[in-house]
Coordinates of N, CA and C in Angstrom, one line a residue:
M1 N 12.2 -4.9 14.6 CA 12.1 -3.5 14.4 C 10.8 -3.4 13.4
L2 N 10.0 -2.5 13.9 CA 8.9 -2.1 13.0 C 9.4 -1.5 11.7
A3 N 8.6 -1.8 10.7 CA 9.1 -1.1 9.4 C 8.0 -0.1 8.9
I4 N 8.4 0.9 8.3 CA 7.5 1.9 7.8 C 8.0 2.5 6.5
T5 N 7.1 2.6 5.6 CA 7.5 3.3 4.3 C 7.0 4.7 4.4
A6 N 8.1 5.7 4.3 CA 7.6 7.1 4.3 C 7.7 7.7 2.9
F7 N 6.4 8.2 2.5 CA 6.3 8.8 1.2 C 6.2 10.2 1.4
V8 N 7.1 10.9 0.5 CA 7.2 12.4 0.6 C 6.7 13.0 -0.7
V9 N 5.7 13.8 -0.8 CA 5.2 14.2 -2.1 C 5.4 15.8 -2.2
A10 N 5.8 16.2 -3.3 CA 6.0 17.7 -3.6 C 4.8 18.3 -3.8
G11 N 4.8 19.6 -3.8 CA 3.5 20.5 -3.9 C 2.9 20.0 -5.3
S12 N 3.8 20.0 -6.3 CA 3.4 19.6 -7.7 C 3.1 18.1 -7.8
Y13 N 3.2 17.4 -6.7 CA 2.7 15.9 -6.6 C 3.4 15.1 -7.7
A14 N 3.0 15.1 -9.0 CA 3.6 14.3 -10.0 C 5.0 14.4 -10.3
Q15 N 5.6 15.5 -9.9 CA 7.0 15.7 -10.3 C 8.0 15.1 -9.4
Y16 N 7.8 15.2 -8.0 CA 8.6 14.6 -7.2 C 8.1 13.6 -6.3
R17 N 8.6 12.4 -6.3 CA 8.1 11.3 -5.4 C 9.3 10.6 -4.7
V18 N 9.4 10.7 -3.4 CA 10.4 10.2 -2.6 C 10.0 9.1 -1.8
A19 N 10.6 8.0 -1.9 CA 10.1 6.9 -0.9 C 11.3 6.2 -0.4
L20 N 11.2 6.0 1.0 CA 12.3 5.3 1.6 C 11.8 4.3 2.7
N21 N 12.2 3.0 2.5 CA 11.8 2.0 3.5 C 12.7 2.2 4.8
V22 N 12.2 2.4 5.9 CA 13.0 2.9 7.1 C 12.9 1.6 8.0
R23 N 14.1 1.1 8.3 CA 14.3 -0.2 9.1 C 15.3 0.1 10.2
A24 N 16.2 0.9 10.1 CA 17.3 0.8 11.0 C 17.4 2.1 11.8
N25 N 18.1 3.2 11.3 CA 18.4 4.4 12.1 C 18.0 5.6 11.5
T26 N 18.0 6.6 12.3 CA 17.3 7.8 11.9 C 18.3 8.6 10.8
A27 N 19.5 8.2 10.8 CA 20.4 8.8 9.8 C 19.7 8.7 8.4
E28 N 19.0 7.6 8.0 CA 18.5 7.3 6.7 C 17.4 8.4 6.5
I29 N 16.6 8.7 7.5 CA 15.6 9.7 7.5 C 16.2 11.1 7.2
H30 N 17.2 11.5 8.0 CA 17.9 12.7 7.7 C 18.5 12.8 6.3
Q31 N 18.9 11.7 5.7 CA 19.2 11.8 4.3 C 18.0 12.1 3.4
V32 N 17.0 11.6 3.7 CA 15.7 11.9 2.9 C 15.4 13.4 3.1
L33 N 15.5 13.9 4.4 CA 15.2 15.3 4.7 C 16.1 16.3 3.9
E34 N 17.4 15.9 3.7 CA 18.3 16.7 3.1 C 18.1 16.7 1.5
Y35 N 17.7 15.4 1.0 CA 17.5 15.2 -0.3 C 16.3 16.1 -0.8
V36 N 15.2 15.9 -0.1 CA 13.9 16.6 -0.3 C 14.2 18.1 -0.3
S37 N 14.9 18.6 0.7 CA 15.2 20.0 0.8 C 16.0 20.6 -0.3
A38 N 16.8 19.8 -0.9 CA 17.6 20.1 -1.9 C 16.8 20.3 -3.2
V39 N 15.8 19.3 -3.4 CA 14.9 19.2 -4.6 C 13.9 20.2 -4.6
D40 N 13.2 20.3 -3.4 CA 12.1 21.4 -3.3 C 11.8 21.7 -1.8
K41 N 12.2 22.9 -1.4 CA 12.0 23.2 0.0 C 10.6 23.2 0.4
D42 N 9.7 23.4 -0.6 CA 8.2 23.4 -0.2 C 7.8 22.1 0.5
V43 N 8.5 20.9 0.2 CA 8.1 19.7 0.7 C 8.9 19.2 1.9
L44 N 9.8 20.0 2.4 CA 10.6 19.7 3.6 C 9.6 19.3 4.7
S45 N 8.6 20.1 5.0 CA 7.7 19.9 6.0 C 7.0 18.6 5.9
L46 N 6.8 18.1 4.7 CA 6.2 16.8 4.6 C 7.1 15.7 4.9
A47 N 8.4 15.8 4.6 CA 9.3 14.9 4.9 C 9.5 14.9 6.5
Q48 N 9.4 16.0 7.2 CA 9.5 16.1 8.7 C 8.3 15.3 9.2
V49 N 7.2 15.3 8.6 CA 5.9 14.5 9.1 C 6.4 13.1 9.1
A50 N 7.0 12.6 8.0 CA 7.4 11.1 8.1 C 8.3 10.9 9.1
F51 N 9.3 11.8 9.4 CA 10.3 11.6 10.4 C 9.6 11.6 11.8
D52 N 8.6 12.4 12.0 CA 8.0 12.3 13.3 C 7.1 11.0 13.4
E53 N 6.5 10.6 12.3 CA 5.8 9.4 12.4 C 6.7 8.3 12.8
L54 N 7.9 8.2 12.3 CA 8.8 7.2 12.6 C 9.2 7.2 14.1
N55 N 9.5 8.4 14.6 CA 9.8 8.6 16.0 C 8.8 8.1 17.0
A56 N 7.4 8.4 16.5 CA 6.4 7.8 17.4 C 6.2 6.3 17.3
L57 N 6.5 5.7 16.2 CA 6.5 4.3 16.2 C 7.5 3.7 17.0
R58 N 8.7 4.4 17.0 CA 9.8 3.8 17.8 C 9.7 3.9 19.3
A59 N 8.9 5.1 19.7 CA 8.5 5.3 21.0 C 7.5 4.2 21.5
T60 N 6.7 3.9 20.6 CA 5.7 2.8 20.9 C 6.4 1.5 21.1
E61 N 7.2 1.2 20.2 CA 7.9 -0.1 20.3 C 8.8 -0.2 21.5
A62 N 9.4 0.9 21.9 CA 10.1 1.0 23.1 C 9.2 0.5 24.3
R63 N 7.9 0.8 24.3 CA 7.1 0.6 25.3 C 6.6 -0.9 25.3
G64 N 7.0 -1.6 24.4 CA 6.5 -3.1 24.1 C 5.2 -3.1 23.5
D65 N 4.6 -2.1 23.0 CA 3.3 -2.0 22.4 C 3.3 -2.3 20.9
S66 N 2.2 -2.5 20.3 CA 2.2 -2.5 18.9 C 1.5 -1.3 18.3
A67 N 2.1 -0.6 17.3 CA 1.5 0.6 16.7 C 0.4 0.3 15.9
F68 N 0.2 -0.9 15.5 CA -0.7 -1.3 14.4 C -1.7 -2.3 15.0
T69 N -3.0 -2.1 14.5 CA -4.0 -3.1 14.7 C -3.8 -4.2 13.6
E70 N -4.6 -5.2 13.5 CA -4.3 -6.1 12.4 C -4.8 -5.6 11.2
V71 N -3.9 -5.4 10.3 CA -4.1 -4.7 8.9 C -3.3 -5.6 7.9
W72 N -4.0 -6.0 6.9 CA -3.5 -6.9 5.8 C -3.5 -6.2 4.4
R73 N -2.5 -6.5 3.7 CA -2.4 -6.0 2.3 C -3.3 -6.7 1.4
V74 N -4.2 -6.1 0.6 CA -5.1 -6.8 -0.3 C -4.7 -6.5 -1.7
T75 N -4.5 -7.4 -2.5 CA -4.1 -7.2 -3.9 C -5.0 -8.0 -4.8
D76 N -5.1 -7.5 -6.0 CA -6.1 -8.1 -7.0 C -5.5 -7.7 -8.3
N77 N -6.2 -8.0 -9.4 CA -5.8 -7.6 -10.7 C -5.9 -6.1 -11.0
A78 N -6.5 -5.4 -10.1 CA -6.8 -3.9 -10.4 C -5.9 -3.1 -9.5
G79 N -5.2 -3.6 -8.6 CA -4.3 -2.9 -7.7 C -4.2 -3.4 -6.3
C80 N -4.0 -2.5 -5.4 CA -3.8 -2.8 -4.0 C -4.7 -2.0 -3.1
G81 N -5.0 -2.6 -2.0 CA -5.8 -1.8 -1.0 C -5.4 -2.4 0.3
S82 N -6.3 -2.4 1.5 CA -6.0 -2.8 2.8 C -7.2 -3.3 3.4
G83 N -7.1 -4.2 4.4 CA -8.3 -4.7 5.1 C -7.9 -5.3 6.4
T84 N -8.8 -5.5 7.3 CA -8.6 -6.0 8.6 C -9.5 -7.3 8.9
P85 N -9.1 -8.3 9.5 CA -9.8 -9.4 9.9 C -10.8 -9.1 11.0
V86 N -12.1 -9.4 10.9 CA -13.1 -9.0 11.9 C -13.7 -10.2 12.4
K87 N -13.7 -11.4 11.8 CA -14.3 -12.7 12.2 C -13.5 -13.9 11.7
C88 N -13.5 -14.9 12.7 CA -12.7 -16.1 12.3 C -13.5 -17.2 12.9
T89 N -14.0 -18.1 12.0 CA -14.9 -19.1 12.5 C -14.4 -20.6 12.2
L90 N -14.4 -21.4 13.2 CA -13.9 -22.8 12.9 C -15.0 -23.6 12.0
Q91 N -14.6 -24.2 11.0 CA -15.3 -25.0 10.1 C -15.3 -26.5 10.5
E92 N -16.3 -27.3 10.0 CA -16.3 -28.7 10.3 C -15.2 -29.4 9.9
D93 N -14.4 -29.0 8.8 CA -13.3 -29.6 8.4 C -12.0 -29.4 9.0
G94 N -12.1 -28.4 10.0 CA -10.9 -28.0 10.9 C -10.3 -26.8 10.4
S95 N -10.8 -26.2 9.1 CA -10.3 -25.0 8.7 C -11.0 -23.9 9.3
Y96 N -10.6 -22.6 9.0 CA -11.2 -21.3 9.6 C -11.7 -20.5 8.4
E97 N -13.0 -20.0 8.5 CA -13.4 -19.0 7.6 C -13.1 -17.7 8.3
V98 N -12.4 -16.8 7.5 CA -11.9 -15.5 7.9 C -12.6 -14.4 7.0
L99 N -13.3 -13.6 7.8 CA -13.8 -12.3 7.1 C -13.0 -11.2 7.3
F100 N -12.7 -10.4 6.3 CA -11.9 -9.2 6.3 C -12.8 -8.1 5.9
L101 N -12.8 -7.0 6.6 CA -13.5 -5.8 6.3 C -12.6 -4.8 5.6
T102 N -13.2 -4.3 4.5 CA -12.4 -3.4 3.6 C -13.5 -2.4 3.0
C103 N -13.0 -1.7 1.9 CA -13.9 -0.8 1.2 C -14.5 -1.5 0.0
K104 N -15.7 -1.2 -0.4 CA -16.4 -1.7 -1.5 C -15.6 -1.4 -2.8
H105 N -15.0 -0.2 -2.8 CA -14.2 0.1 -4.0 C -13.0 -0.6 -4.2
V106 N -12.5 -1.2 -3.1 CA -11.4 -2.1 -3.2 C -11.6 -3.5 -3.9
T107 N -12.9 -3.9 -3.8 CA -13.3 -5.2 -4.1 C -14.1 -5.3 -5.5
Y108 N -14.6 -4.2 -5.9 CA -15.7 -4.3 -6.8 C -15.3 -4.7 -8.3
Q109 N -13.9 -4.6 -8.6 CA -13.5 -4.9 -9.9 C -12.9 -6.4 -10.0
S110 N -12.9 -7.1 -9.0 CA -12.3 -8.4 -9.0 C -13.1 -9.5 -8.3
T111 N -12.6 -10.7 -8.6 CA -13.3 -11.9 -8.2 C -12.4 -12.7 -7.2
D112 N -11.2 -12.4 -7.2 CA -10.2 -13.1 -6.3 C -9.3 -12.2 -5.8
F113 N -8.7 -12.5 -4.5 CA -7.7 -11.5 -3.9 C -6.7 -12.4 -3.2
L114 N -5.6 -11.7 -3.1 CA -4.4 -12.3 -2.3 C -4.1 -11.4 -1.1
L115 N -4.1 -11.9 0.0 CA -3.9 -11.0 1.2 C -2.6 -11.5 1.9
H116 N -1.9 -10.4 2.4 CA -0.7 -10.8 3.2 C -0.8 -10.0 4.5
N117 N -0.4 -10.7 5.6 CA -0.3 -10.2 6.9 C 0.9 -9.1 7.0
M118 N 1.1 -8.4 8.2 CA 2.0 -7.3 8.2 C 3.5 -7.7 8.1
D119 N 3.8 -9.1 8.6 CA 5.3 -9.4 8.5 C 5.6 -10.3 7.3
E120 N 4.5 -10.4 6.3 CA 4.7 -11.3 5.2 C 4.9 -12.8 5.5
S121 N 4.5 -13.1 6.7 CA 4.7 -14.6 7.0 C 3.6 -15.5 6.6
R122 N 2.6 -14.9 6.2 CA 1.5 -15.8 5.7 C 0.6 -15.0 4.6
H123 N 0.0 -15.7 3.9 CA -0.9 -15.2 2.9 C -2.3 -16.1 2.7
L124 N -3.3 -15.4 2.4 CA -4.5 -16.0 2.2 C -5.1 -15.7 0.8
Y125 N -5.9 -16.6 0.2 CA -6.6 -16.3 -1.0 C -8.1 -16.0 -0.6
G126 N -8.7 -14.9 -1.1 CA -10.0 -14.6 -0.8 C -10.9 -14.4 -2.0
A127 N -12.2 -14.3 -1.7 CA -13.2 -14.1 -2.6 C -14.2 -12.9 -2.1
P128 N -14.9 -12.2 -3.1 CA -15.8 -11.2 -2.6 C -16.9 -11.8 -1.7
G129 N -17.2 -11.1 -0.6 CA -18.3 -11.4 0.3 C -19.4 -10.4 0.2
Q130 N -20.0 -10.2 1.3 CA -21.2 -9.2 1.4 C -20.7 -7.9 1.2
V131 N -21.6 -7.0 0.6 CA -21.2 -5.5 0.5 C -22.4 -4.8 1.1
H132 N -22.1 -3.6 1.7 CA -23.0 -2.7 2.2 C -23.9 -2.2 1.1
P133 N -25.1 -2.0 1.2 CA -26.1 -1.5 0.2 C -25.7 -0.1 -0.2
F134 N -25.3 0.8 0.6 CA -24.9 2.2 0.2 C -23.7 2.6 0.7
L135 N -23.1 2.2 1.8 CA -21.9 2.6 2.4 C -20.7 1.9 1.7
D136 N -19.6 2.5 1.6 CA -18.4 2.0 1.0 C -17.7 0.9 1.9
L137 N -18.4 -0.2 2.1 CA -18.0 -1.4 3.0 C -18.2 -2.7 2.3
A138 N -17.3 -3.6 2.5 CA -17.4 -4.9 1.9 C -16.7 -5.8 2.7
L139 N -16.9 -7.1 2.6 CA -16.2 -8.2 3.1 C -15.5 -9.0 2.2
I140 N -14.3 -9.5 2.4 CA -13.6 -10.6 1.8 C -13.6 -11.8 2.5
V141 N -14.0 -13.0 1.8 CA -14.1 -14.3 2.6 C -12.7 -15.1 2.2
C142 N -12.1 -15.5 3.3 CA -10.9 -16.3 3.1 C -11.0 -17.6 3.9
Y143 N -10.2 -18.6 3.7 CA -10.1 -19.8 4.4 C -8.6 -20.1 4.8
S144 N -8.4 -20.4 6.1 CA -7.1 -20.5 6.7 C -7.0 -21.9 7.3
S145 N -5.8 -22.5 7.4 CA -5.6 -23.7 8.2 C -5.4 -23.3 9.6
D146 N -5.1 -22.1 9.8 CA -4.9 -21.7 11.3 C -5.8 -20.6 11.7
E147 N -6.0 -20.5 13.0 CA -6.8 -19.4 13.5 C -6.1 -18.0 13.2
I148 N -6.9 -17.1 12.9 CA -6.3 -15.7 12.6 C -6.9 -14.8 13.7
T149 N -6.0 -13.8 14.2 CA -6.3 -12.8 15.1 C -7.2 -11.8 14.5
V150 N -8.3 -11.5 15.1 CA -9.3 -10.6 14.6 C -9.2 -9.2 15.4
S151 N -9.7 -8.2 14.7 CA -9.6 -6.8 15.3 C -11.0 -6.6 16.0
P152 N -10.9 -6.0 17.3 CA -12.2 -5.7 17.8 C -13.0 -4.6 17.2
I153 N -14.2 -4.7 17.2 CA -15.1 -3.6 16.6 C -15.7 -2.8 17.6
G154 N -15.7 -1.6 17.4 CA -16.4 -0.5 18.1 C -17.4 0.2 17.4
T155 N -18.6 0.3 17.8 CA -19.7 1.0 17.1 C -20.1 2.3 17.7
A156 N -19.3 2.9 18.6 CA -19.5 4.2 19.1 C -18.9 5.2 18.2
A157 N -19.6 6.1 17.7 CA -19.1 7.1 16.8 C -18.0 8.1 17.4
P158 N -16.8 8.1 16.8 CA -15.9 9.1 17.4 C -16.4 10.5 17.6
M159 N -15.9 11.1 18.7 CA -16.4 12.5 19.1 C -15.3 13.4 18.6
Y160 N -15.6 14.6 18.3 CA -14.7 15.7 17.9 C -13.5 15.7 18.9
G161 N -12.4 15.6 18.5 CA -11.2 15.8 19.3 C -10.6 14.4 19.6
D162 N -11.4 13.3 19.4 CA -10.8 12.1 19.7 C -9.6 11.7 18.8
T163 N -8.7 10.9 19.6 CA -7.5 10.5 18.8 C -7.8 9.2 17.9
L164 N -7.5 9.3 16.8 CA -7.8 8.1 15.8 C -6.5 7.7 15.1
T165 N -6.3 6.5 14.9 CA -5.2 6.0 14.1 C -5.6 5.1 13.0
M166 N -5.0 5.4 11.7 CA -5.3 4.6 10.7 C -4.2 3.7 10.3
S167 N -4.3 2.5 9.7 CA -3.2 1.7 9.3 C -3.6 1.3 7.9
G168 N -2.5 1.0 7.0 CA -2.8 0.6 5.6 C -1.5 0.5 4.9
Y169 N -1.6 0.2 3.5 CA -0.5 0.0 2.7 C -0.4 0.8 1.4
P170 N 0.2 2.0 1.7 CA 0.3 3.0 0.6 C 1.2 2.4 -0.5
A171 N 0.6 2.4 -1.7 CA 1.3 1.9 -2.9 C 1.7 0.5 -2.6
C172 N 1.0 -0.3 -1.9 CA 1.4 -1.6 -1.6 C 2.6 -1.9 -0.8
Q173 N 3.1 -0.8 -0.1 CA 4.3 -0.8 0.7 C 3.7 -0.6 2.3
G174 N 4.7 -0.9 3.2 CA 4.3 -0.8 4.6 C 4.3 -2.0 5.4
P175 N 3.6 -2.0 6.4 CA 2.4 -1.1 6.6 C 2.8 0.2 7.2
W176 N 1.9 1.2 6.9 CA 2.0 2.6 7.4 C 0.9 2.8 8.4
T177 N 1.3 3.7 9.4 CA 0.2 4.2 10.4 C 0.4 5.6 10.5
S178 N -0.7 6.3 10.8 CA -0.7 7.7 11.0 C -2.0 8.0 12.0
T179 N -1.5 9.0 13.0 CA -2.6 9.3 14.0 C -3.0 10.8 13.8
G180 N -4.2 11.0 14.0 CA -4.8 12.4 13.9 C -6.0 12.6 14.9
M181 N -6.8 13.6 14.6 CA -7.8 14.0 15.5 C -9.1 14.0 14.7
A182 N -10.1 13.3 15.3 CA -11.5 13.3 14.6 C -12.0 14.8 14.6
S183 N -12.6 15.0 13.5 CA -13.3 16.4 13.4 C -14.7 16.2 13.1
V184 N -15.2 16.6 11.9 CA -16.7 16.3 11.7 C -16.9 14.8 11.4
H185 N -18.1 14.3 11.3 CA -18.4 12.9 11.3 C -17.8 12.4 10.0
G186 N -17.0 11.3 10.2 CA -16.3 10.6 9.1 C -15.2 11.3 8.5
K187 N -14.6 12.2 9.3 CA -13.4 12.9 8.8 C -12.4 13.1 10.0
A188 N -11.0 13.0 9.5 CA -10.0 13.0 10.6 C -8.7 13.8 9.9
S189 N -7.8 14.0 10.9 CA -6.5 14.7 10.4 C -5.5 13.8 10.1
F190 N -5.5 12.4 10.1 CA -4.5 11.6 9.9 C -4.2 11.6 8.4
G191 N -3.0 11.1 8.1 CA -2.5 11.2 6.7 C -3.0 9.8 5.9
V192 N -3.4 9.9 4.7 CA -3.8 8.8 4.0 C -3.1 8.8 2.5
F193 N -2.7 7.7 2.2 CA -2.1 7.6 0.7 C -2.9 6.6 -0.1
G194 N -2.7 6.5 -1.5 CA -3.3 5.5 -2.3 C -2.9 4.2 -1.9
G195 N -3.8 3.2 -1.7 CA -3.5 1.9 -1.2 C -3.9 1.7 0.2
C196 N -4.2 2.7 0.9 CA -4.7 2.7 2.3 C -6.3 2.4 2.5
S197 N -6.9 2.6 1.3 CA -8.4 2.2 1.3 C -8.7 0.9 1.9
G198 N -9.7 0.9 2.8 CA -10.0 -0.3 3.3 C -9.3 -0.7 4.8
G199 N -8.3 0.1 5.0 CA -7.6 -0.1 6.3 C -8.4 0.3 7.4
P200 N -8.0 -0.2 8.6 CA -8.8 0.0 9.8 C -8.5 1.5 10.4
V201 N -9.4 2.1 11.0 CA -9.4 3.3 11.8 C -9.6 2.9 13.2
T202 N -8.7 3.1 14.1 CA -9.0 2.6 15.4 C -9.0 3.8 16.5
N203 N -9.7 3.6 17.6 CA -9.7 4.6 18.6 C -8.6 4.2 19.7
S204 N -8.5 5.1 20.7 CA -7.6 4.9 21.8 C -7.6 3.6 22.5
R205 N -8.7 3.0 22.3 CA -8.9 1.7 23.2 C -8.5 0.4 22.2
G206 N -8.2 0.8 20.9 CA -7.8 -0.2 19.9 C -8.8 -0.9 19.2
E207 N -10.2 -0.2 19.3 CA -11.3 -0.8 18.6 C -11.4 -0.1 17.2
V208 N -11.7 -1.0 16.2 CA -11.9 -0.6 14.9 C -13.3 0.2 14.8
V209 N -13.1 1.5 14.6 CA -14.4 2.3 14.6 C -14.7 2.9 13.2
G210 N -13.8 2.5 12.3 CA -14.1 3.1 10.9 C -13.1 2.3 9.9
V211 N -13.3 2.6 8.5 CA -12.6 2.1 7.6 C -12.1 3.2 6.7
V212 N -10.9 3.4 6.4 CA -10.3 4.3 5.5 C -11.0 4.4 4.0
E213 N -11.5 5.5 3.7 CA -12.2 5.6 2.4 C -11.5 6.4 1.4
A214 N -11.1 7.7 1.8 CA -10.5 8.7 0.8 C -9.7 9.7 1.4
T215 N -9.0 10.5 0.6 CA -8.4 11.7 1.2 C -8.5 12.8 0.1
L216 N -8.3 14.0 0.4 CA -8.4 15.0 -0.6 C -7.0 15.0 -1.3
G217 N -7.1 15.4 -2.6 CA -5.9 15.4 -3.5 C -6.1 15.0 -4.9
N218 N -5.1 15.2 -5.8 CA -5.5 15.1 -7.2 C -4.5 14.0 -7.9
E219 N -3.7 13.4 -7.0 CA -2.8 12.4 -7.5 C -2.8 11.1 -6.6
F220 N -2.0 10.1 -7.1 CA -2.1 8.8 -6.4 C -1.5 9.0 -5.0
F221 N -0.4 9.8 -4.9 CA 0.2 10.0 -3.6 C -0.3 11.4 -3.2
T222 N -0.8 11.4 -2.0 CA -1.4 12.7 -1.5 C -1.1 12.7 0.0
I223 N -0.6 13.9 0.6 CA -0.6 14.1 2.0 C -1.3 15.4 2.2
T224 N -2.6 15.4 2.6 CA -3.3 16.6 2.9 C -3.9 16.7 4.2
F225 N -3.8 15.5 5.0 CA -4.3 15.6 6.4 C -5.8 16.0 6.4
A226 N -6.5 15.7 5.5 CA -8.0 15.9 5.4 C -8.6 14.6 4.9
S227 N -8.7 13.6 5.8 CA -9.0 12.2 5.3 C -10.4 11.9 5.7
F228 N -10.9 11.0 4.9 CA -12.3 10.5 5.2 C -12.5 9.0 5.5
Y229 N -13.3 8.6 6.3 CA -13.4 7.1 6.7 C -14.9 6.8 6.9
V230 N -15.3 5.5 6.5 CA -16.6 5.1 6.9 C -16.7 4.8 8.3
T231 N -17.7 5.4 9.1 CA -18.0 5.2 10.5 C -18.8 4.0 10.7
L232 N -18.1 3.0 11.5 CA -18.8 1.7 11.7 C -20.2 2.0 12.5
A233 N -20.3 3.1 13.2 CA -21.5 3.4 13.9 C -22.7 3.4 12.9
D234 N -22.4 3.9 11.6 CA -23.4 4.0 10.6 C -23.7 2.6 10.0
A235 N -22.9 1.6 10.3 CA -23.0 0.4 9.6 C -23.4 -0.7 10.7
K236 N -23.9 -0.3 11.9 CA -24.0 -1.4 12.9 C -25.0 -2.4 12.5
D237 N -26.2 -2.0 12.0 CA -27.2 -2.9 11.6 C -26.7 -3.9 10.5
W238 N -25.9 -3.4 9.6 CA -25.4 -4.2 8.5 C -24.4 -5.2 9.1
L239 N -23.5 -4.8 10.2 CA -22.6 -5.7 10.7 C -23.3 -6.8 11.5
I240 N -24.4 -6.4 12.0 CA -25.3 -7.5 12.7 C -25.7 -8.4 11.7
A241 N -26.3 -7.9 10.6 CA -26.9 -8.7 9.5 C -26.0 -9.7 9.0
V242 N -24.7 -9.4 8.8 CA -23.7 -10.3 8.2 C -22.8 -10.9 9.3
E243 N -23.4 -10.9 10.5 CA -23.0 -11.7 11.7 C -21.5 -11.4 12.1
I244 N -21.2 -10.1 11.8 CA -19.8 -9.8 12.4 C -20.2 -9.2 13.9
L245 N -21.2 -8.6 14.2 CA -21.6 -8.3 15.5 C -22.8 -9.1 15.9
E246 N -23.1 -9.3 17.2 CA -24.3 -9.9 17.7 C -25.4 -8.9 18.0

C-alpha cells in the first residue's frame, strides 16, 4: 500500500497543524475531516484536498502504476529536503557513483548528507557536488554497492495547461505527491510543503522537467497551490556540462 502524509494547515497557519500518516482505509481520513471541521471550518476544504490526493493515489495503485518518480529524502544538519537520482555510473572498484539532482538551497549549508529511498529500504551517504552558477540547482554525489534506478530527464519546457506532478518529503514525512497544471514559466498549481524543495517535477510522460523550489506562504507548512519550480529547459547547457545529459 502506498503511504502518504496529509498535512492540513489552518488559515492562521501557526495555530492549527494536523498531520495523519495514511496507510489503510478512508475512515482515517474522514476522522481528520471531522476533526478539522470542528477546529476550524475554514480549513475543511484543505483537508478535502488531502482526501482527494489519497483517492488519486489509490486509483493509480489499482492500475498497477507508480504515482511517484524516484524521489529520495535528503537530510543534513540543517533540516530536510528532497532529491532524485539522475545518473548512476559503474566505477572500477565495482561500486556505483550516483548523482542526485536537488536544489542549491537544500545543500549550501552542509558538507554531508543522508539520503533514504521511498520505502526506507536503503540509505546512502552523500557529499555536495556541482552547483548551477545562478539557478537553484545542485548535485549530491553518493556511492552505492548496487545500481540505483535513475529518473529520465526531459528538457522541453512545460506548456501552459500541461499536467505536472511533484514529489517530495514535507517535514521529512511521506513521500507526498501532488498534481497540478503548468501556468506561467516555472509556476504550477500543485501543492508544495516545506521539505519538498529539490523534489522532481514530472510531466505526463514521467520525465523530470523541473525541480521544486518554493511556494507562496509565510509559515513552514503552506498550501497555496501557487508553487514554483526550476525548469530544466533553462539548465540544459549545465546538465550537459556536468554530464547528466549528452
